[in-house]
XYZ file of C-alpha atoms in Angstrom:
745
model
C 9.354 18.441 34.801
C 7.319 15.867 37.149
C 9.268 12.414 37.558
C 6.169 10.819 39.054
C 5.540 7.536 37.106
C 2.088 7.812 35.236
C 1.391 4.342 35.699
C -1.073 4.144 38.550
C -2.424 7.494 37.595
C -5.751 8.267 37.021
C -5.390 9.953 33.689
C -8.424 11.381 31.551
C -8.815 9.729 27.983
C -6.547 11.537 25.782
C -9.053 11.502 22.784
C -11.932 12.193 25.159
C -12.352 15.811 23.888
C -12.528 15.132 20.634
C -15.487 12.434 21.656
C -17.472 14.826 23.235
C -17.130 17.646 21.156
C -17.923 15.586 17.867
C -14.521 15.823 16.259
C -13.909 12.207 16.475
C -14.707 10.707 13.214
C -16.169 6.798 13.273
C -16.592 4.625 10.470
C -19.752 6.087 8.609
C -18.393 9.679 8.832
C -16.031 9.469 6.324
C -16.664 11.247 3.184
C -15.167 11.520 -0.191
C -15.949 12.889 -3.587
C -18.300 10.482 -5.833
C -19.272 8.320 -2.695
C -22.048 5.787 -3.314
C -24.208 4.458 -0.906
C -25.221 0.714 -0.518
C -28.268 -0.459 1.474
C -28.562 -4.277 2.384
C -31.733 -6.132 1.588
C -32.188 -8.896 4.222
C -34.288 -12.548 4.030
C -37.864 -12.202 5.212
C -37.843 -15.800 5.705
C -36.091 -18.184 7.976
C -34.998 -20.875 5.599
C -35.536 -22.113 2.254
C -34.106 -20.743 -1.182
C -34.302 -17.945 -3.422
C -36.324 -18.769 -6.611
C -36.019 -15.254 -8.107
C -35.195 -11.777 -7.259
C -36.829 -9.025 -9.024
C -34.510 -5.664 -9.523
C -36.090 -4.167 -12.558
C -38.119 -1.765 -10.767
C -35.374 -0.415 -8.332
C -32.813 -0.272 -10.969
C -35.116 1.783 -13.039
C -35.060 4.594 -10.442
C -32.706 7.567 -11.641
C -29.274 7.551 -9.380
C -29.521 3.718 -8.742
C -26.289 2.170 -9.993
C -26.429 -1.302 -9.314
C -28.126 -4.276 -7.354
C -25.867 -7.011 -6.440
C -27.283 -10.714 -5.442
C -25.954 -13.965 -5.871
C -26.982 -13.886 -9.371
C -24.544 -11.015 -10.346
C -21.818 -11.503 -7.722
C -18.135 -11.572 -9.047
C -15.736 -14.580 -8.766
C -14.972 -14.671 -4.968
C -13.136 -17.217 -2.820
C -14.335 -20.693 -2.811
C -12.259 -22.209 0.086
C -13.776 -21.938 3.663
C -10.354 -21.152 4.851
C -10.380 -18.031 2.928
C -13.654 -16.578 4.728
C -12.468 -17.642 8.312
C -10.640 -15.170 10.617
C -9.337 -14.620 14.165
C -12.604 -15.226 15.895
C -14.270 -17.947 13.750
C -15.448 -20.995 15.688
C -15.055 -24.585 13.861
C -17.796 -25.289 10.998
C -18.244 -23.618 7.565
C -18.065 -19.767 7.712
C -21.404 -17.953 6.402
C -20.309 -16.474 3.099
C -22.775 -13.937 2.027
C -24.209 -14.015 -1.685
C -22.610 -17.870 -1.797
C -26.042 -19.164 -3.507
C -29.543 -18.705 -3.375
C -30.139 -20.819 0.173
C -31.611 -19.215 3.015
C -29.991 -20.204 6.533
C -31.557 -17.804 8.930
C -33.973 -14.941 9.269
C -32.324 -11.574 7.966
C -29.716 -12.781 5.831
C -28.300 -10.293 3.614
C -29.285 -11.442 -0.042
C -28.485 -8.233 -1.892
C -26.984 -4.579 -1.914
C -28.956 -1.620 -3.751
C -26.043 0.680 -4.517
C -27.135 4.623 -5.257
C -25.941 7.936 -5.399
C -27.400 9.059 -1.637
C -28.320 6.744 1.211
C -31.971 7.562 1.130
C -32.384 6.656 -2.601
C -30.652 3.087 -1.883
C -32.821 2.560 1.039
C -35.802 3.341 -1.037
C -34.844 1.225 -3.872
C -34.025 -1.878 -1.685
C -37.762 -1.664 -0.747
C -38.621 -1.999 -4.302
C -36.782 -5.304 -4.661
C -39.025 -8.185 -4.622
C -37.830 -12.004 -3.612
C -39.693 -15.150 -4.648
C -38.969 -17.796 -2.160
C -39.259 -21.373 -1.485
C -39.654 -21.710 1.996
C -38.639 -24.978 4.180
C -39.052 -25.980 7.786
C -37.125 -24.507 10.381
C -36.394 -24.832 13.995
C -35.323 -21.811 16.188
C -36.458 -22.819 19.533
C -33.854 -24.282 21.957
C -36.082 -25.864 24.635
C -38.024 -27.868 22.141
C -34.920 -29.302 20.629
C -32.882 -30.494 23.572
C -33.140 -33.998 22.330
C -31.147 -33.045 19.731
C -28.121 -31.763 21.977
C -24.697 -32.870 20.863
C -20.819 -32.215 22.209
C -19.111 -29.110 20.275
C -16.589 -29.844 17.626
C -12.821 -29.431 18.614
C -11.514 -26.691 16.653
C -8.479 -23.946 17.234
C -11.215 -21.965 19.268
C -10.657 -24.811 22.080
C -7.271 -23.212 22.644
C -9.167 -20.288 24.236
C -12.468 -21.548 25.000
C -11.559 -25.081 26.748
C -14.249 -27.813 26.879
C -15.429 -28.787 30.399
C -12.975 -30.927 32.259
C -13.583 -34.858 32.709
C -15.432 -35.929 35.972
C -14.016 -36.320 38.983
C -14.952 -38.711 41.623
C -18.336 -40.177 42.159
C -20.512 -37.283 41.867
C -24.240 -39.078 41.992
C -23.091 -40.846 45.101
C -21.562 -38.057 46.870
C -24.714 -35.633 45.852
C -27.031 -38.243 47.274
C -25.288 -38.595 50.385
C -24.726 -34.952 50.708
C -26.172 -33.264 53.823
C -27.563 -30.158 52.138
C -28.686 -30.488 48.557
C -29.946 -27.748 45.830
C -30.650 -28.364 42.170
C -32.206 -25.785 39.582
C -32.924 -25.172 36.274
C -31.650 -21.457 34.842
C -32.769 -20.064 31.729
C -30.874 -17.216 29.700
C -32.777 -15.498 26.679
C -30.788 -14.017 23.481
C -29.125 -10.796 23.766
C -28.023 -8.715 21.070
C -25.179 -6.286 20.992
C -26.367 -2.517 20.846
C -23.349 -0.324 20.645
C -24.214 3.377 19.991
C -22.477 3.397 16.702
C -24.121 1.414 13.984
C -22.069 -1.326 11.863
C -20.784 1.054 9.524
C -18.031 0.502 6.600
C -16.464 3.266 4.220
C -14.421 1.810 1.290
C -12.504 4.242 -0.535
C -11.599 3.134 -3.949
C -7.873 4.335 -4.727
C -6.870 5.425 -8.023
C -4.275 2.474 -8.322
C -6.927 0.143 -7.381
C -6.118 -0.018 -3.706
C -8.562 0.118 -0.762
C -8.594 2.160 2.065
C -11.367 0.892 4.252
C -12.793 2.763 7.652
C -14.642 -0.009 9.415
C -16.252 -0.425 13.019
C -14.219 -3.558 13.908
C -12.275 -4.700 16.952
C -9.407 -6.055 14.773
C -8.264 -4.160 11.688
C -5.466 -6.705 10.751
C -8.471 -9.206 11.142
C -10.616 -7.554 8.604
C -7.642 -6.757 6.587
C -6.820 -10.223 6.281
C -10.514 -11.564 5.492
C -11.228 -9.042 2.568
C -7.602 -9.958 1.083
C -8.520 -13.530 1.017
C -12.268 -13.506 0.221
C -11.676 -10.905 -2.669
C -8.154 -12.434 -4.025
C -6.269 -9.154 -3.016
C -2.548 -8.509 -1.823
C -2.666 -7.667 1.836
C -0.426 -4.737 0.893
C -3.475 -3.528 -0.988
C -5.951 -3.350 1.635
C -5.580 -1.214 4.462
C -8.560 -0.962 7.370
C -8.419 1.989 9.818
C -10.576 2.284 12.830
C -9.198 4.635 15.156
C -12.429 5.206 17.064
C -15.466 2.810 18.118
C -18.448 3.654 19.360
C -18.936 0.884 21.523
C -18.634 -3.080 20.529
C -18.968 -5.381 23.261
C -17.535 -8.038 20.953
C -19.848 -7.338 17.889
C -16.657 -6.255 15.869
C -14.568 -9.316 16.538
C -15.680 -10.908 13.540
C -16.028 -9.173 10.001
C -19.300 -7.847 9.898
C -21.256 -8.307 6.453
C -21.468 -4.960 5.510
C -17.675 -4.917 5.226
C -18.135 -7.449 2.560
C -20.839 -5.476 0.601
C -19.143 -2.306 0.688
C -15.833 -3.708 -0.687
C -17.724 -6.160 -3.262
C -19.524 -2.875 -4.617
C -16.226 -0.634 -4.565
C -14.235 -3.365 -6.382
C -16.818 -3.883 -9.123
C -17.978 -0.388 -9.283
C -14.219 1.289 -8.890
C -16.104 3.647 -6.760
C -16.077 4.451 -3.042
C -18.814 3.012 -1.048
C -20.329 3.255 2.294
C -22.738 0.893 3.535
C -24.356 1.169 7.071
C -26.475 -1.080 8.923
C -29.780 0.023 10.282
C -30.386 -0.657 14.126
C -33.164 -3.420 13.036
C -30.384 -5.149 10.724
C -27.797 -5.044 13.404
C -30.270 -7.651 14.939
C -28.938 -10.104 11.925
C -25.427 -10.408 13.053
C -24.396 -12.434 16.063
C -25.807 -12.348 19.568
C -25.463 -13.811 23.163
C -26.937 -17.309 22.592
C -30.195 -18.392 24.736
C -28.482 -21.322 27.307
C -30.404 -23.459 29.498
C -28.444 -24.434 32.618
C -29.001 -27.429 35.238
C -27.006 -27.403 38.573
C -26.844 -29.943 41.617
C -24.639 -28.690 44.184
C -24.129 -30.717 47.641
C -22.285 -29.749 50.805
C -21.694 -31.286 54.182
C -23.186 -30.030 57.401
C -20.124 -27.745 57.886
C -20.846 -26.112 54.361
C -18.080 -27.701 52.443
C -19.178 -28.250 48.938
C -18.586 -32.000 48.218
C -20.668 -32.276 44.762
C -20.927 -29.910 41.813
C -22.863 -30.858 38.576
C -23.269 -28.244 36.190
C -24.992 -28.917 32.635
C -25.564 -26.313 30.251
C -27.206 -26.589 26.559
C -26.827 -23.379 24.105
C -27.839 -22.631 20.595
C -25.638 -22.349 17.911
C -26.227 -22.148 13.988
C -26.518 -25.046 11.777
C -22.880 -24.136 9.860
C -20.790 -23.184 12.767
C -20.293 -24.380 16.484
C -20.119 -21.463 18.493
C -19.060 -22.218 21.864
C -18.832 -20.549 25.353
C -16.912 -21.407 28.504
C -20.065 -21.866 30.726
C -19.745 -25.033 33.182
C -15.869 -24.802 33.941
C -16.113 -21.879 36.395
C -17.274 -23.594 39.562
C -14.679 -26.224 39.912
C -12.168 -23.169 39.740
C -13.858 -21.434 42.551
C -14.756 -24.337 44.739
C -12.657 -27.522 45.259
C -15.222 -30.171 45.521
C -13.584 -33.667 45.491
C -16.804 -35.041 42.992
C -17.748 -33.028 39.874
C -19.889 -33.609 36.495
C -19.428 -30.856 34.091
C -21.462 -31.056 30.771
C -21.559 -28.627 27.737
C -23.677 -29.206 24.817
C -24.601 -27.574 21.535
C -28.266 -27.582 19.573
C -28.009 -26.718 16.085
C -30.874 -24.313 14.910
C -31.790 -22.196 11.740
C -30.321 -18.957 13.277
C -27.009 -16.793 12.556
C -24.345 -18.056 14.565
C -23.762 -16.259 17.948
C -20.976 -14.140 18.497
C -18.885 -13.346 21.612
C -20.694 -10.822 24.048
C -18.983 -9.384 27.137
C -17.919 -11.861 29.333
C -19.238 -14.760 27.030
C -20.182 -18.001 28.918
C -18.741 -16.280 32.041
C -21.915 -13.883 32.771
C -24.126 -16.876 32.278
C -22.613 -19.732 33.643
C -21.528 -17.461 36.939
C -25.431 -16.708 37.518
C -26.294 -20.211 37.806
C -23.414 -21.287 40.009
C -23.710 -18.168 42.120
C -27.275 -18.473 42.359
C -26.788 -22.195 43.377
C -24.362 -21.244 46.206
C -26.709 -18.710 47.538
C -29.435 -21.183 47.614
C -27.104 -23.653 49.385
C -26.290 -21.350 51.826
C -29.729 -20.852 52.833
C -30.261 -24.520 53.415
C -27.411 -24.416 55.723
C -28.430 -21.725 57.653
C -24.831 -20.381 56.805
C -24.260 -16.702 55.884
C -23.560 -16.484 51.839
C -20.232 -14.999 52.407
C -19.225 -17.111 55.022
C -19.738 -20.334 52.586
C -17.714 -18.953 49.916
C -14.898 -18.502 52.575
C -15.433 -21.855 53.746
C -14.899 -23.136 50.543
C -12.252 -20.905 49.191
C -9.756 -22.318 47.007
C -5.983 -21.269 47.072
C -5.273 -23.655 43.725
C -7.368 -24.106 40.887
C -8.040 -27.892 41.524
C -9.965 -28.170 38.206
C -6.770 -28.721 36.664
C -4.614 -29.035 39.524
C -2.507 -25.950 39.004
C -1.808 -23.031 41.268
C -3.059 -19.585 40.540
C -0.706 -17.260 38.917
C -2.166 -14.874 41.602
C -5.372 -14.759 43.618
C -6.769 -12.007 46.411
C -10.159 -12.871 46.134
C -10.352 -13.188 49.859
C -9.259 -9.796 50.097
C -12.387 -8.721 47.710
C -14.630 -10.596 49.743
C -13.756 -9.016 53.081
C -13.001 -5.253 52.142
C -16.212 -5.525 49.858
C -18.295 -6.778 52.806
C -16.853 -4.067 55.172
C -17.587 -1.301 52.873
C -20.840 -2.482 51.717
C -22.310 -3.052 55.367
C -22.724 -6.774 54.994
C -22.864 -7.290 58.690
C -26.109 -5.325 58.903
C -28.122 -7.439 56.956
C -30.601 -9.681 58.583
C -30.423 -13.153 57.119
C -34.137 -13.923 57.305
C -35.727 -13.075 53.655
C -38.617 -10.603 53.489
C -37.341 -9.348 56.764
C -36.118 -5.838 55.826
C -38.283 -3.059 54.635
C -38.014 0.494 53.968
C -41.505 2.174 53.899
C -43.725 -0.037 51.264
C -40.346 -1.502 49.812
C -38.854 -4.955 50.287
C -35.153 -4.531 51.133
C -32.594 -7.075 50.113
C -28.829 -7.646 50.140
C -27.187 -10.138 47.716
C -23.592 -10.926 47.102
C -21.791 -12.913 44.345
C -18.257 -14.088 43.138
C -16.941 -13.275 39.940
C -14.270 -14.846 37.894
C -12.770 -14.275 34.476
C -9.770 -15.764 32.604
C -6.413 -13.710 32.142
C -4.948 -14.320 29.113
C -2.223 -12.773 26.797
C -1.532 -13.101 23.112
C 1.330 -12.383 20.518
C 1.663 -8.818 19.654
C 3.726 -6.440 17.948
C 4.701 -2.932 18.614
C 7.150 -0.190 17.056
C 8.613 2.556 18.944
C 10.801 5.719 17.631
C 12.216 8.438 19.225
C 12.344 11.387 16.807
C 14.741 14.597 16.852
C 11.674 16.721 18.278
C 11.806 14.977 21.478
C 8.855 12.875 21.079
C 8.047 8.876 21.196
C 6.339 7.373 18.144
C 4.395 4.298 19.330
C 2.622 2.344 16.568
C 0.292 -0.719 16.845
C -2.808 -2.067 14.869
C -4.782 -2.314 17.722
C -7.877 -0.572 17.978
C -9.681 1.261 20.963
C -13.127 0.285 21.626
C -13.834 2.982 24.308
C -11.731 1.151 26.984
C -8.878 3.700 27.159
C -6.572 1.870 25.148
C -4.801 4.809 23.882
C -4.487 6.577 27.093
C -2.895 3.325 28.942
C -0.635 2.305 26.399
C 0.623 6.240 26.235
C 1.192 5.924 29.870
C 3.499 2.594 29.602
C 5.475 4.018 27.022
C 5.914 7.482 28.580
C 7.135 5.614 31.924
C 9.361 3.311 30.083
C 11.574 6.512 28.555
C 10.962 8.553 31.406
C 8.879 11.197 29.181
C 5.840 13.295 29.834
C 2.639 11.970 28.474
C 2.452 14.950 25.913
C 5.944 13.552 24.373
C 4.284 10.269 23.381
C 2.153 9.702 20.135
C 0.478 6.440 19.913
C -0.465 5.688 16.250
C -3.159 2.764 16.413
C -6.543 1.393 14.957
C -4.327 1.073 11.310
C -3.649 -2.162 9.787
C -0.659 -0.839 8.309
C 0.626 -0.582 11.743
C 2.624 -3.603 13.323
C 0.425 -6.743 14.162
C -2.135 -6.801 17.003
C -4.703 -9.380 17.967
C -8.534 -8.691 17.846
C -9.319 -6.681 20.617
C -11.297 -8.641 23.206
C -11.388 -11.305 26.114
C -9.703 -8.749 28.543
C -6.211 -9.531 27.074
C -5.387 -6.151 25.159
C -3.031 -4.562 27.487
C -1.624 -7.739 28.776
C -0.811 -8.405 25.099
C 0.045 -5.039 23.391
C 0.987 -3.379 26.190
C 3.793 -6.264 27.076
C 4.672 -5.586 23.445
C 5.115 -1.628 23.840
C 7.189 -2.343 26.828
C 9.163 -4.609 25.315
C 9.980 -2.461 22.118
C 10.946 0.279 24.589
C 13.076 -1.439 26.574
C 14.974 -2.364 23.355
C 14.875 1.235 22.354
C 16.536 2.480 25.609
C 19.406 -0.051 24.875
C 19.795 1.587 21.406
C 19.863 5.022 22.634
C 22.692 3.896 25.136
C 24.491 2.603 22.328
C 24.245 5.548 20.449
C 25.340 7.777 23.403
C 28.251 5.499 24.218
C 29.737 6.462 20.471
C 29.259 10.302 21.048
C 32.496 11.914 21.347
C 33.773 12.039 25.068
C 30.804 10.170 26.204
C 30.128 9.751 29.788
C 28.252 6.954 29.251
C 30.974 5.123 26.943
C 31.632 2.491 29.673
C 27.871 2.712 31.250
C 25.552 -0.681 31.130
C 21.739 -0.461 31.008
C 21.897 -0.966 34.766
C 23.983 2.040 35.205
C 21.491 4.467 33.673
C 18.244 5.897 34.149
C 15.788 7.724 31.744
C 13.778 10.582 32.776
C 12.579 13.909 31.965
C 13.692 13.535 28.134
C 17.195 12.665 29.309
C 19.612 9.704 30.150
C 21.041 10.052 33.529
C 24.338 8.060 35.195
C 22.616 6.907 38.387
C 25.899 7.213 40.271
C 26.154 10.928 39.682
C 22.866 12.289 38.238
C 24.614 15.303 37.508
C 25.662 13.461 34.392
C 23.402 13.190 31.926
C 22.462 13.694 28.216
C 19.034 14.704 26.624
C 17.856 12.031 24.341
C 17.388 14.621 21.308
C 21.034 15.236 21.493
C 21.663 11.568 20.998
C 19.480 11.902 17.859
C 21.034 14.661 16.626
C 24.558 12.775 16.979
C 22.622 10.171 14.652
C 22.415 12.597 12.066
C 18.918 13.433 13.105
C 17.510 10.146 12.229
C 15.043 8.488 14.664
C 16.240 5.822 16.814
C 13.581 3.107 16.530
C 12.806 -0.542 17.049
C 10.361 -3.065 16.695
C 9.236 -5.870 18.965
C 7.226 -9.061 18.906
C 6.215 -10.023 22.372
C 5.024 -13.918 22.534
C 4.080 -15.237 25.834
C 5.885 -17.880 27.266
C 3.347 -20.571 26.843
C 5.185 -23.417 28.625
C 5.552 -20.940 31.739
C 1.919 -20.065 31.576
C 0.326 -23.413 31.297
C 2.014 -24.474 34.675
C -0.465 -21.622 36.132
C -4.286 -20.690 36.127
C -4.461 -17.325 35.338
C -7.810 -15.557 36.499
C -9.264 -11.856 37.484
C -11.715 -12.197 40.637
C -14.164 -10.083 42.039
C -16.787 -9.823 44.711
C -19.983 -7.768 44.131
C -22.517 -6.599 46.794
C -25.899 -5.147 45.928
C -28.880 -3.821 47.433
C -32.510 -3.932 45.804
C -35.672 -2.540 47.145
C -38.788 -4.331 46.034
C -42.119 -2.694 45.708
C -44.388 -5.247 47.457
C -47.379 -4.362 45.410
C -46.119 -3.790 42.017
C -43.263 -6.459 42.039
C -40.836 -3.604 40.932
C -37.057 -3.842 41.397
C -34.571 -0.978 41.851
C -30.729 -1.786 42.517
C -30.498 1.032 44.906
C -26.645 0.568 45.487
C -23.980 -1.870 44.691
C -20.267 -2.437 44.942
C -17.900 -4.363 42.921
C -14.453 -5.090 44.446
C -11.754 -6.670 41.858
C -8.470 -8.289 41.976
C -6.676 -7.681 38.672
C -3.074 -7.261 39.218
C -1.607 -4.054 38.509
C -4.019 -1.330 37.746
C -2.357 1.084 35.107
C -4.996 3.722 35.178
C -7.523 3.716 37.980
C -9.781 6.020 36.270
C -10.554 3.927 32.946
C -10.330 0.517 34.897
C -13.153 1.920 36.852
C -15.137 2.910 34.040
C -14.939 -0.319 32.622
C -16.383 -2.126 35.822
C -18.878 0.594 36.347
C -20.290 -0.123 32.697
C -20.095 -3.999 33.477
C -22.111 -2.996 36.399
C -24.750 -1.343 34.561
C -25.018 -3.820 31.982
C -25.411 -6.127 35.064
C -28.463 -4.315 36.120
C -29.621 -4.720 32.052
C -28.924 -7.969 32.043
C -30.664 -9.110 35.328
C -33.840 -7.102 35.031
C -34.281 -5.614 31.654
C -32.354 -7.020 28.256
C -33.788 -9.606 26.288
C -34.358 -10.076 22.342
C -38.020 -11.812 22.010
C -38.520 -14.582 19.131
C -41.377 -15.753 17.517
C -40.628 -19.322 17.175
C -43.534 -19.814 14.554
C -41.755 -16.818 12.408
C -38.230 -17.923 13.421
C -37.381 -14.074 14.063
C -36.685 -11.706 16.296
C -39.658 -9.396 17.467
C -37.832 -6.331 18.889
C -34.954 -5.335 16.787
C -34.935 -1.807 17.848
C -34.290 0.344 20.764
C -37.670 1.289 21.705
C -38.778 -2.358 22.340
C -34.997 -4.093 23.585
C -35.250 -2.410 27.040
C -31.734 -1.469 28.276
C -31.330 0.831 31.550
C -31.821 4.518 31.313
C -30.222 7.016 33.928
C -33.197 6.594 36.382
C -32.515 3.075 36.541
C -28.936 3.591 37.892
C -28.060 4.797 41.455
C -25.138 4.306 43.653
C -22.441 2.458 42.014
C -19.166 1.687 43.534
C -15.946 0.251 42.709
C -12.851 -1.146 44.526
C -9.526 -2.336 43.504
C -7.595 -4.689 46.019
C -3.735 -4.776 46.091
C -2.465 -7.915 43.754
C 0.957 -9.219 42.851
C 0.968 -10.643 39.393
C 4.487 -11.973 38.136
C 3.561 -14.771 35.708
C 1.259 -13.565 33.081
C 3.719 -10.329 32.298
C 6.365 -8.247 33.407
C 3.670 -5.422 33.847
C 1.735 -7.354 36.196
C -1.729 -6.623 34.506
C -4.667 -8.494 33.915
C -7.731 -7.262 31.817
C -10.821 -5.578 33.717
C -13.083 -5.428 30.550
C -15.428 -8.317 31.433
C -14.873 -9.020 35.278
C -17.280 -6.368 35.923
C -20.043 -7.971 34.504
C -19.632 -11.648 35.750
C -20.787 -11.215 39.544
C -23.397 -8.418 39.616
C -26.307 -10.276 38.037
C -26.537 -13.149 40.038
C -25.864 -10.800 42.997
C -29.121 -9.044 42.035
C -31.008 -12.211 41.680
C -29.779 -13.386 45.064
C -30.679 -9.961 46.831
C -34.306 -9.990 45.107
C -34.587 -13.553 46.763
C -33.529 -11.961 50.255
C -36.184 -9.475 49.910
C -38.831 -11.499 48.707
C -38.130 -15.168 49.586
C -38.702 -15.565 45.816
C -36.014 -17.650 43.986
C -36.096 -16.453 39.998
C -33.529 -18.468 37.976
C -34.754 -16.850 34.477
C -32.948 -13.872 33.196
C -34.422 -11.058 33.129
C -36.568 -11.154 36.013
C -39.744 -9.733 35.110
C -41.912 -7.646 37.804
C -44.856 -10.321 37.025
C -42.523 -13.058 38.922
C -42.370 -11.411 41.655
C -46.252 -10.421 42.346
């Protein structure tokens, strides 16, 4: 048996075979006898009231069971708090079917339930709505005069508001040797995971509900359903073992969950509701954001003035916020700063966290401004960042818990060949293609939330691990299994991790790159407690060689407990279970971070991205020919799954910089390309040579495992690096994402 630690090994995903062979069942794949199908009717106006709903023609079809709307909905919770969830921003949570008011285009207003999906969809087309329309506003840029400060709520704990001004920015900027100022525009983006938003609610004989849902938080949805429908928590079970991509779209309960449960409870039947692709564009999005930067530096390149202002869209009913402008002062220790973040309430659905929310938006403006400053100073862009390297977070006057960003810069530049770059724009060519090199810095918060885990060692020699956490495709199942196996000195095959089920011990929503730091720590602590219990059981065995042993005297490996001072003395863990009358030895741990300790430090993951682009001089077509992302993220549990996360972020970076945008018609107040034919994302032909490196970083503050998350950091640095490379290639600075080829002609 191998004794090599599993942590640090590139282990393939344990569920990978099930996924590639189609055996993994997703929320919409579950079938039960008598299953009904629901199809949601969405509003075709942007703002107003429903005057009448005509359902007669739809209900006359054989096989149509019912049409639910605000006119015949059951009694539901009326307190706003009952509709809130773990990711709800300040404001009044949207309540489906609350009344006849229309708050945004595409609002769900009715549910047709029928014996087949096709029949439900057809019947939905026969439902006619009479509206009274009202004036609406959906254009961010035209409403900047209505911008205001966001409301403060619990979300502010994880999404801090901008820091207060430092020094005298205006004076420092006006006296700066070099100055840059620019406007940056980001359009709307929508989550487009491969798996459609789906819920299958199984109505049990005793009135309990088993719900298969596409979610990033089983407990979050369980609490939401119980609160809204007045059910006992123990009567609601939410299961989500496989998630076909989410990117933040499952952080809040999606509205098909509400409709599926409502119909199941009213009809006392099992009901499945799956949104079609175009309907997924009516639930959450990355908000359009307009940013303004003014950066100043002295003649030696030292940044002395930072101003970053952002104006973002939110709905009329919630104040969705992002951390957009805080990052610059965390990275660059200027003595004079002015940060501003404001919201504009529009007639749209609330924006929703999307991979690296705020970070991928703000870092573009910051890092493109730094690149422009480098050219004005005639200093290499990498050298400018080294000149302004911060060993501590001056924005809050705290040290970093760990920071190896400088190593990311140096190792990345060497591997990429940054020294081969001719600094002059339009100076590098390959045939009729202009070649450009660009680089940028990435930063993302490293957080940890409370989580609970249960572990049990069985007479079969297996370690059972349980947590309600989901695995949204990031490798959570595999990584948690590696952590648990190492703690008990077991083979990976001896660990059975049960997850994605609200009946399991509590786990927070899976997002923000904090899952392994939170749940992994809980599992580790539970395993440590289990080792103590196993030792106590072994001490009580007749003639035990461990009678006087302490935890420091023993080591667990190969399914046994050994004496450190004499490895020939050992006892199999299964023997300990036998002595316990065959009963499993188990323990539960609730791991809560030491907030007072964490508050003394700034905690962040860092990266450096290096990009080469080819730009067709005649057509303006941009190709990202190669890119490298170097990451400092503490201890890497599984280099293979971590690398996959960074690669995914790099592919999305190409999408964000060059392809991806949801186009709005402000006269209609609606999105015009809610499909994958016209919502452009990269295909295989767009992706070329991508590489990932991790640098060693010792993290001792955030958790005892020494880990930080890697889900978001792969996305934040590369989009501005692409924009900077395009400037180097063409001499044109384009500050609007995505960058269209006509802007380069």
